[in-house]
Short mmCIF file of C-alpha atoms in Angstrom, two decimals:
data_model
loop_
_atom_site.label_atom_id
_atom_site.label_comp_id
_atom_site.label_asym_id
_atom_site.label_seq_id
_atom_site.Cartn_x
_atom_site.Cartn_y
_atom_site.Cartn_z
CA ILE A 253 133.67 68.71 57.43
CA THR A 254 131.56 71.75 58.38
CA GLU A 255 129.46 71.37 55.24
CA GLY A 256 125.73 71.48 56.04
CA ILE A 257 126.21 73.38 59.35
CA PRO A 258 124.51 76.82 59.06
CA LYS A 259 126.89 79.80 59.55
CA GLN A 260 124.05 82.32 60.13
CA VAL A 261 121.15 81.64 62.53
CA THR A 262 118.36 83.81 64.02
CA VAL A 263 117.41 84.00 67.74
CA HIS A 264 114.38 85.87 69.06
CA PHE A 265 114.59 88.31 71.98
CA CYS A 266 111.78 90.13 73.82
CA LYS A 267 112.78 93.73 74.62
CA GLN A 268 110.15 94.22 77.33
CA CYS A 269 111.01 91.35 79.67
CA GLU A 270 114.51 90.75 78.24
CA ARG A 271 114.05 87.01 77.58
CA TYR A 272 115.11 84.75 74.70
CA LEU A 273 112.80 82.34 72.87
CA GLN A 274 113.62 78.67 73.26
CA PRO A 275 111.51 76.93 70.58
CA PRO A 276 108.75 75.97 70.42
CA GLY A 277 107.22 78.32 73.01
CA THR A 278 109.43 78.79 76.12
CA TRP A 279 110.95 82.15 77.00
CA ILE A 280 114.03 82.04 79.22
CA GLN A 281 116.14 84.71 80.94
CA CYS A 282 119.81 84.61 79.85
CA ALA A 283 122.68 87.00 80.54
CA LEU A 284 125.11 87.75 77.71
CA GLU A 285 127.93 85.15 77.36
CA SER A 286 126.26 82.89 79.95
CA ARG A 287 126.08 79.09 79.89
CA GLU A 288 122.30 79.29 79.43
CA LEU A 289 122.66 81.43 76.28
CA LEU A 290 125.37 79.12 74.95
CA ALA A 291 123.09 76.09 75.41
CA LEU A 292 120.21 77.92 73.70
CA CYS A 293 122.41 78.83 70.70
CA LEU A 294 123.79 75.28 70.33
CA LYS A 295 120.26 73.82 70.38
CA LYS A 296 119.48 75.92 67.30
CA ILE A 297 122.07 73.95 65.24
CA LYS A 298 121.81 70.66 67.14
CA ALA A 299 120.49 68.65 64.15
CA SER A 300 123.30 69.66 61.79
CA LEU A 301 125.96 69.06 64.48
CA SER A 302 124.94 65.37 64.75
CA ARG A 303 127.24 64.42 61.81
CA VAL A 304 130.36 65.78 63.53
CA ARG A 305 131.83 65.65 67.05
CA LEU A 306 131.68 68.92 69.01
CA ILE A 307 134.93 69.48 70.93
CA ASP A 308 134.67 73.08 72.14
CA ALA A 309 132.28 76.06 71.99
CA GLY A 310 132.63 79.63 73.24
CA PHE A 311 131.52 83.20 72.59
CA ILE A 312 133.50 85.76 70.58
CA TRP A 313 133.06 89.26 72.01
CA THR A 314 130.61 91.50 70.13
CA GLU A 315 129.21 94.95 70.92
CA PRO A 316 126.33 94.46 73.41
CA HIS A 317 123.85 96.44 71.31
CA SER A 318 125.05 95.15 67.92
CA LYS A 319 122.23 92.54 67.78
CA ARG A 320 124.85 89.92 66.91
CA LEU A 321 126.14 86.92 68.88
CA LYS A 322 129.20 85.02 67.57
CA LEU A 323 130.01 81.45 68.56
CA LYS A 324 133.44 79.85 67.95
CA LEU A 325 133.03 76.09 67.51
CA THR A 326 135.65 73.34 67.27
CA VAL A 327 134.49 70.10 65.61
CA GLN A 328 136.10 66.77 64.61
CA LYS A 329 135.15 64.18 61.99
CA GLU A 330 136.65 60.94 60.83
CA VAL A 331 137.58 60.98 57.13
CA ILE A 332 139.34 58.44 54.78
CA ASN A 333 141.22 55.50 56.40
CA GLY A 334 140.49 56.52 60.02
CA ALA A 335 142.16 59.93 59.74
CA VAL A 336 140.49 62.49 62.08
CA LEU A 337 140.10 66.06 60.85
CA GLN A 338 139.59 69.01 63.24
CA GLN A 339 138.24 72.39 62.18
CA ILE A 340 137.44 75.71 63.93
CA PHE A 341 134.66 77.91 62.51
CA VAL A 342 132.37 80.77 63.57
CA VAL A 343 128.56 80.78 63.62
CA GLU A 344 126.88 84.19 63.69
CA TYR A 345 123.50 84.60 65.44
CA MET A 346 121.27 87.55 64.58
CA VAL A 347 119.11 88.74 67.50
CA GLN A 348 115.64 89.64 66.27
CA SER A 349 113.06 91.44 68.42
CA GLN A 350 109.80 89.62 69.07
CA MET A 351 107.31 90.38 71.84
CA CYS A 352 106.49 87.38 74.07
CA GLU A 353 102.90 86.41 74.94
CA ASP A 354 103.11 87.72 78.51
CA CYS A 355 104.25 91.15 77.35
CA HIS A 356 101.54 91.15 74.67
CA ARG A 357 98.96 90.76 77.43
CA ILE A 358 100.48 93.52 79.51
CA GLU A 359 100.53 95.87 76.52
CA ALA A 360 96.91 95.02 75.68
CA LYS A 361 95.97 96.20 79.24
CA ASP A 362 92.51 94.63 79.10
CA PHE A 363 93.56 91.04 78.59
CA TRP A 364 93.24 89.61 82.10
CA LYS A 365 92.18 86.25 83.48
CA ALA A 366 91.88 87.17 87.18
CA VAL A 367 91.33 90.30 89.27
CA VAL A 368 91.91 90.85 93.00
CA GLN A 369 89.66 93.58 94.39
CA VAL A 370 91.01 94.89 97.70
CA ARG A 371 88.57 97.04 99.70
CA GLN A 372 88.51 98.76 103.09
CA LYS A 373 85.40 100.63 104.21
CA THR A 374 87.14 103.54 105.95
CA LEU A 375 87.79 107.19 105.18
CA HIS A 376 91.49 106.89 106.02
CA LYS A 377 93.91 104.92 103.82
CA LYS A 378 96.71 104.31 106.35
CA THR A 379 96.37 100.52 106.05
CA PHE A 380 96.53 100.78 102.23
CA TYR A 381 99.73 102.85 102.33
CA TYR A 382 101.29 100.23 104.64
CA LEU A 383 100.09 97.42 102.36
CA GLU A 384 101.56 99.17 99.31
CA GLN A 385 105.01 99.25 100.96
CA LEU A 386 104.78 95.54 101.86
CA ILE A 387 103.86 94.67 98.24
CA LEU A 388 106.85 96.68 96.98
CA LYS A 389 109.23 95.11 99.52
CA HIS A 390 108.21 91.55 98.63
CA ARG A 391 108.02 92.39 94.88
CA LEU A 392 104.49 90.99 94.55
CA HIS A 393 103.51 93.58 91.94
CA GLN A 394 105.78 92.01 89.30
CA ASN A 395 103.14 89.73 87.79
CA THR A 396 100.36 92.32 87.68
CA LEU A 397 99.14 93.45 84.26
CA ARG A 398 97.70 96.64 85.71
CA ILE A 399 96.82 98.23 89.06
CA LYS A 400 93.79 100.48 89.22
CA GLU A 401 93.02 102.75 92.18
CA ILE A 402 89.39 103.50 93.02
CA HIS A 403 87.90 105.49 95.90
CA ASP A 404 87.85 102.72 98.55
CA GLY A 405 90.54 100.34 97.36
CA LEU A 406 92.75 98.87 94.64
CA ASP A 407 92.17 96.40 91.78
CA PHE A 408 95.05 94.11 90.74
CA TYR A 409 94.73 92.47 87.29
CA TYR A 410 96.56 89.21 86.45
CA SER A 411 97.07 87.02 83.40
CA SER A 412 96.66 83.80 85.42
CA LYS A 413 94.53 82.66 88.34
CA GLN A 414 97.60 81.29 90.18
CA HIS A 415 99.19 84.74 90.42
CA ALA A 416 95.95 86.20 91.77
CA GLN A 417 95.64 83.41 94.34
CA LYS A 418 99.22 84.08 95.46
CA MET A 419 98.33 87.75 96.01
CA VAL A 420 95.22 86.83 98.05
CA ASP A 421 97.29 84.49 100.25
CA PHE A 422 99.85 87.25 100.80
CA LEU A 423 97.14 89.77 101.77
CA GLN A 424 95.62 87.39 104.29
CA CYS A 425 99.04 86.88 105.90
CA THR A 426 99.90 90.59 106.16
CA VAL A 427 96.63 92.36 107.07
CA PRO A 428 93.49 91.14 108.89
CA ALA A 429 91.12 90.44 106.00
CA ARG A 430 88.57 88.00 104.60
CA SER A 431 88.14 86.94 100.98
CA LYS A 432 85.57 85.53 98.56
CA SER A 433 86.08 84.24 95.04
CA SER A 434 83.87 83.81 91.99
CA GLN A 435 84.37 82.97 88.34
CA ARG A 436 82.57 83.69 85.09
CA LEU A 437 82.63 81.47 82.01
CA ILE A 438 83.93 83.36 78.96
CA SER A 439 84.15 80.57 76.37
CA HIS A 440 84.03 76.78 76.07
CA ASP A 441 85.47 74.58 73.34
CA ILE A 442 83.15 71.50 73.12
CA HIS A 443 85.66 69.52 71.00
CA SER A 444 88.67 69.74 73.32
CA ASN A 445 86.59 70.38 76.48
CA VAL A 446 88.61 73.53 77.33
CA TYR A 447 86.93 76.13 79.52
CA ASN A 448 88.01 79.76 79.65
CA TYR A 449 87.09 81.54 82.91
CA LYS A 450 87.64 84.99 84.37
CA SER A 451 88.14 84.84 88.15
CA THR A 452 87.37 87.57 90.67
CA PHE A 453 88.77 87.58 94.21
CA SER A 454 87.23 90.03 96.65
CA VAL A 455 89.37 90.86 99.71
CA GLU A 456 87.89 93.00 102.49
CA ILE A 457 90.31 94.49 105.01
CA VAL A 458 88.99 95.19 108.52
CA PRO A 459 87.67 98.79 108.70
CA ILE A 460 89.98 99.79 111.58
CA CYS A 461 93.06 102.01 111.11
CA LYS A 462 95.86 103.17 113.38
CA ASP A 463 94.83 105.91 115.89
CA ASN A 464 91.15 104.89 115.81
CA VAL A 465 89.18 104.84 119.06
CA VAL A 466 87.04 101.70 119.15
CA CYS A 467 84.34 100.32 121.44
CA LEU A 468 84.53 96.54 121.92
CA SER A 469 81.58 94.30 122.70
CA PRO A 470 81.43 93.32 126.42
CA LYS A 471 82.02 89.66 125.49
CA LEU A 472 85.16 90.44 123.42
CA ALA A 473 86.55 92.86 126.05
CA GLN A 474 86.13 90.17 128.70
CA SER A 475 87.84 87.50 126.58
CA LEU A 476 90.85 89.83 126.07
CA GLY A 477 91.58 89.89 129.82
CA ASN A 478 88.80 92.15 131.12
CA MET A 479 89.95 95.16 129.11
CA SER A 480 88.03 98.42 129.08
CA GLN A 481 85.57 98.53 126.17
CA ILE A 482 86.98 101.89 124.97
CA CYS A 483 90.41 101.20 123.42
CA VAL A 484 92.86 102.85 121.04
CA CYS A 485 94.26 101.06 117.97
CA ILE A 486 98.04 101.65 118.07
CA ARG A 487 98.87 99.80 114.84
CA VAL A 488 97.48 97.39 112.24
CA THR A 489 99.80 94.65 110.97
CA SER A 490 98.60 91.05 110.47
CA THR A 491 96.54 91.71 113.63
CA ILE A 492 94.85 94.75 115.18
CA HIS A 493 96.92 95.99 118.15
CA LEU A 494 94.78 97.62 120.84
CA ILE A 495 95.76 99.42 124.05
CA ASP A 496 93.55 100.39 126.99
CA PRO A 497 94.57 104.02 127.78
CA SER A 498 93.44 103.71 131.40
CA THR A 499 95.46 100.60 132.34
CA LEU A 500 98.07 100.15 129.50
CA GLN A 501 96.67 96.66 128.90
CA ILE A 502 97.35 95.50 125.33
CA ALA A 503 95.66 92.93 123.11
CA GLU A 504 95.92 91.66 119.55
CA ILE A 505 92.87 90.74 117.48
CA ASP A 506 93.27 88.70 114.30
CA GLY A 507 90.93 88.80 111.32
CA ASN A 508 88.87 85.73 112.32
CA THR A 509 88.19 87.12 115.82
CA TYR A 510 87.24 90.50 114.35
CA TRP A 511 84.67 89.05 111.93
CA ARG A 512 83.15 86.97 114.75
CA HIS A 513 82.89 90.00 117.08
CA PRO A 514 82.89 93.06 114.76
CA PHE A 515 83.27 96.58 116.15
CA ASN A 516 83.55 100.02 114.55
CA SER A 517 85.66 103.12 114.94
CA LEU A 518 83.89 105.77 117.06
CA PHE A 519 85.51 108.73 115.25
CA GLN A 520 86.99 109.67 111.92
CA PRO A 521 90.52 111.21 111.83
CA LYS A 522 89.01 114.55 110.73
CA GLN A 523 87.33 114.79 114.17
CA LEU A 524 90.66 114.92 116.02
CA GLU A 525 90.84 118.02 118.22
CA GLU A 526 93.90 119.79 119.58
CA PHE A 527 94.38 119.93 123.34
CA ILE A 528 97.06 121.55 125.48
CA ILE A 529 98.46 119.73 128.52
CA MET A 530 97.87 121.83 131.65
CA ASP A 531 99.23 119.30 134.13
CA ILE A 532 100.39 115.69 133.93
CA ASN A 533 101.38 113.11 136.58
CA ARG A 534 102.99 109.75 135.84
CA VAL A 535 101.12 106.97 137.61
CA GLN A 536 103.01 104.16 139.32
CA GLU A 537 102.04 100.60 138.40
CA LYS A 538 98.33 100.06 138.90
CA ARG A 539 97.22 96.83 140.55
CA LYS A 540 96.11 94.32 137.93
CA GLY A 541 92.49 93.25 137.96
CA ALA A 542 91.37 89.63 137.95
CA GLY A 543 92.33 87.85 134.75
CA ALA A 544 94.07 90.94 133.30
CA GLY A 545 96.25 90.45 130.23
CA ALA A 546 99.69 91.76 129.29
CA ARG A 547 100.68 95.41 129.71
CA SER A 548 102.68 97.58 127.30
CA ASN A 549 106.32 98.27 128.25
CA LYS A 550 106.72 101.01 125.63
CA HIS A 551 104.05 103.31 127.08
CA THR A 552 103.76 105.09 130.43
CA LEU A 553 100.47 105.55 132.25
CA ALA A 554 99.71 109.14 133.28
CA GLU A 555 96.84 111.29 134.57
CA ALA A 556 96.47 114.58 132.72
CA TRP A 557 94.45 117.79 132.88
CA VAL A 558 93.91 119.13 129.38
CA ARG A 559 92.18 122.09 127.79
CA LYS A 560 91.05 122.51 124.19
CA THR A 561 93.12 125.05 122.26
CA SER A 562 89.81 126.38 120.90
CA GLU A 563 88.62 127.06 124.50
CA LEU A 564 91.70 128.76 125.95
CA ASP A 565 89.65 131.81 126.93
CA THR A 566 87.50 129.64 129.25
CA ASP A 567 88.41 127.75 132.43
CA HIS A 568 86.95 124.49 131.16
CA GLN A 569 89.41 121.60 131.71
CA TYR A 570 89.10 117.87 131.15
CA PHE A 571 90.65 115.06 133.20
CA CYS A 572 91.82 111.88 131.49
CA ASN A 573 94.08 108.85 131.76
CA THR A 574 96.55 108.48 128.92
CA HIS A 575 99.09 105.93 127.65
CA LEU A 576 101.37 108.73 126.33
CA GLY A 577 102.98 109.65 129.68
CA HIS A 578 106.48 108.94 128.30
CA ILE A 579 106.37 111.76 125.70
CA LEU A 580 103.97 114.38 127.14
CA ASN A 581 104.93 117.33 129.35
CA PRO A 582 102.93 120.36 130.59
CA GLY A 583 102.47 122.85 127.73
CA ASP A 584 102.66 120.22 124.95
CA LEU A 585 100.03 120.12 122.21
CA VAL A 586 98.30 116.80 121.75
CA LEU A 587 95.59 115.48 119.42
CA GLY A 588 92.65 113.59 120.88
CA PHE A 589 88.93 112.89 120.71
CA ASP A 590 86.37 114.62 122.91
CA LEU A 591 83.88 111.98 124.12
CA ALA A 592 82.25 114.26 126.70
CA ASN A 593 80.63 116.59 124.13
CA CYS A 594 79.92 114.21 121.27
CA ASN A 595 76.99 112.10 120.18
CA LEU A 596 78.26 108.49 120.03
CA ASN A 597 76.36 106.44 117.49
CA ASP A 598 77.60 102.98 118.41
CA GLU A 599 75.59 99.98 119.63
CA PHE A 600 78.12 98.99 122.32
CA ALA A 601 78.96 102.53 123.50
CA ASN A 602 75.27 103.39 123.96
CA LYS A 603 74.81 100.44 126.35
CA MET A 604 77.89 101.29 128.46
CA ASN A 605 77.72 102.85 131.91
CA PRO A 606 78.39 106.61 131.31
CA HIS A 607 80.88 106.62 134.24
CA HIS A 608 83.07 104.11 132.39
CA ILE A 609 83.37 106.32 129.29
CA PRO A 610 86.35 108.73 129.53
CA ASP A 611 85.81 112.44 128.79
CA VAL A 612 88.83 112.67 126.47
CA VAL A 613 91.02 110.05 124.76
CA LEU A 614 94.46 111.39 123.77
CA ILE A 615 95.88 109.85 120.59
CA LYS A 616 99.24 111.40 119.72
CA LYS A 617 101.53 114.34 120.37
CA SER A 618 101.21 117.18 117.89
CA TYR A 619 104.27 118.60 116.09
CA ASP A 620 104.73 121.31 113.48
CA ARG A 621 103.97 119.48 110.22
CA SER A 622 105.69 121.92 107.82
CA LYS A 623 108.93 121.71 109.82
CA ARG A 624 108.75 117.91 109.75
CA GLN A 625 108.31 117.87 105.97
CA ARG A 626 111.31 120.18 105.46
CA ARG A 627 113.57 117.98 107.60
CA ARG A 628 112.43 114.66 106.14
CA ASN A 629 115.54 113.29 104.41
CA TRP A 630 113.97 110.01 103.29
CA LYS A 631 111.33 108.84 100.82
CA LEU A 632 109.23 105.80 99.89
CA LYS A 633 108.56 104.16 96.54
CA GLU A 634 105.04 103.90 95.11
CA LEU A 635 103.22 101.37 92.96
CA GLU A 636 102.57 102.45 89.38
CA ARG A 637 98.79 102.55 89.12
CA ASP A 638 95.91 104.15 87.23
CA ARG A 639 94.45 106.86 89.45
CA GLU A 640 91.08 108.53 89.37
CA GLY A 641 92.73 111.70 90.71
CA MET A 642 94.53 112.58 93.92
CA ASP A 643 92.86 115.20 96.09
CA THR A 644 94.30 117.22 98.98
CA ASP A 645 92.76 114.78 101.48
CA ASP A 646 94.86 111.94 100.02
CA GLU A 647 97.99 114.06 100.38
CA ARG A 648 97.13 114.81 104.03
CA GLN A 649 96.56 111.11 104.73
CA TYR A 650 99.88 110.20 103.07
CA GLN A 651 101.68 112.73 105.29
CA ASP A 652 99.95 111.13 108.32
CA PHE A 653 101.30 107.75 107.24
CA LEU A 654 104.86 109.13 106.87
CA GLU A 655 104.62 110.61 110.38
CA ASP A 656 103.41 107.25 111.73
CA LEU A 657 106.50 105.60 110.22
CA GLU A 658 108.73 108.11 112.03
CA GLU A 659 106.97 107.46 115.33
CA ASP A 660 106.55 103.67 115.18
CA GLU A 661 109.62 101.49 114.89
CA ALA A 662 107.60 98.24 114.67
CA ILE A 663 105.92 99.25 111.38
CA ARG A 664 109.18 100.69 110.03
CA LYS A 665 110.89 97.29 110.11
CA ASN A 666 108.51 95.99 107.40
CA VAL A 667 109.03 98.95 105.04
CA ASN A 668 111.89 99.80 102.65
CA ILE A 669 112.90 103.42 103.36
CA TYR A 670 115.21 105.19 100.90
CA ARG A 671 117.54 108.12 101.47
CA ASN A 672 116.44 111.31 99.77
CA ALA A 673 119.65 112.84 98.39
CA ASP A 674 117.88 116.18 97.71
CA VAL A 675 117.50 116.94 101.44
CA PRO A 676 120.76 117.70 103.30
CA VAL A 677 121.57 115.54 106.34
CA GLU A 678 121.32 117.50 109.60
CA SER A 679 122.97 116.58 112.85
CA ASP A 680 120.23 115.39 115.17
CA THR A 681 120.73 117.79 118.07
CA ASP A 682 117.06 118.72 118.50
CA ASP A 683 116.10 116.19 121.22
CA ASP A 684 112.69 117.72 121.90
CA GLY A 685 111.70 117.76 118.22
CA PRO A 686 109.56 115.19 116.43
CA PRO A 687 110.86 111.59 116.14
CA ARG A 688 113.13 110.97 113.16
CA ILE A 689 114.39 107.98 111.20
CA SER A 690 118.12 107.31 111.61
CA LEU A 691 120.40 107.03 108.57
CA ALA A 692 121.19 103.44 109.55
CA GLU A 693 117.59 102.45 108.74
CA MET A 694 117.64 103.95 105.22
CA LEU A 695 118.58 102.21 101.99
CA GLU A 696 120.49 103.89 99.19
CA ASP A 697 118.22 104.23 96.18
CA LEU A 698 119.71 102.35 93.23
CA HIS A 699 119.97 104.36 90.00
CA ILE A 700 120.64 102.15 86.97
CA SER A 701 120.93 103.92 83.63
CA GLN A 702 122.07 100.80 81.74
CA ASP A 703 121.01 97.19 81.74
CA ALA A 704 123.04 94.00 81.53
CA THR A 705 121.18 92.59 78.52
CA GLY A 706 122.50 95.13 76.12
CA GLY A 707 120.11 98.06 76.11
CA GLU A 708 121.05 101.30 74.37
CA GLY A 709 124.59 102.31 75.26
CA ALA A 710 125.09 99.51 77.81
CA SER A 711 128.51 98.11 78.67
CA MET A 712 129.15 94.41 79.17
#
């Protein structure tokens, strides 16, 4: 009764994405000995099984990398005078390798239908490093054909416009940005009226990074609760978080507000100078002004006398208000910007009353960087991308970003941090040392040497 049912059949499998071909053109993900794979195998012999009645079907175990799948089938058929015959037989499937269309495009590297060009016009890439970790955490790089790094941003290439649009939507939700799109006609079939376009999405991230000193327009400062125009950016997430170092007043600016009232950073990170705290006094709660907004609970207002480490042989001291009163003590080293001796080239700063511009703005406490690197027992993952070349400045900026993660818990929550097994775990007895990430916040990095679809030497 099994006459006419093929005993040897071929199935096609793509090694790259580990999917099976379901004719005519669908590729589906199936684990070995799964219901999905069983259904796919039975469909291959569906026509010849129509003459008999299928009672039972199941897999016979084969070596995972043997390129063979065996199916044990039980069928029934009515023969002479109503007698029913039952028979058990085995169908062997040979797994042949065939690259699917999607993997073909990825291998070709240049076959793309859409590109997302992400740009930020700053010298520091802190926002890009943060964005990279968000993309990795939410696995949005899976559909990219290729990622190319250029001097002021990244290019993401996609095989379909929908994947590119999804990336643009994600970027606009996670960082303050604006986007434009355009498309170019590649070919047009006049008979079937099919158009082939290449789409380009341009995403511009706001040119403000963490630890920048900014000068707001008077109108924007007033709308944020009569803040001081000189503010410090404490972090950039989906909004720009600003703090007024003289009153601890905080405000958040989203992308739309920024593009309506744009402002620039007054300094580049390279212009940070090192100061030493000569004297510091915590200030009790200042009286709020009319219409003042919310204040930060995580910072402490303090008045400090500081001296540049480059001017220790002189008696020249500077007085400033700072939002870092909770971590600074006399004798500490701190990084800041010197506004008293600099030439500010900013349209809003030039119109300000000179008495309202502070002499010094302190940004962050300074720690021994080499000691921090030695003690860092965690690591981050990176996107695989084509680079033009990494210079020492990029390495310094990446170290800055790692230090920001250690110091800022709010950013850390959005980033996957992995334990670095190469660095021994120390007991954290050094209370006065730099901030550190606790073991509870780290993930164990997963090392998989085999795969479940039957790669070389894999077990079932």
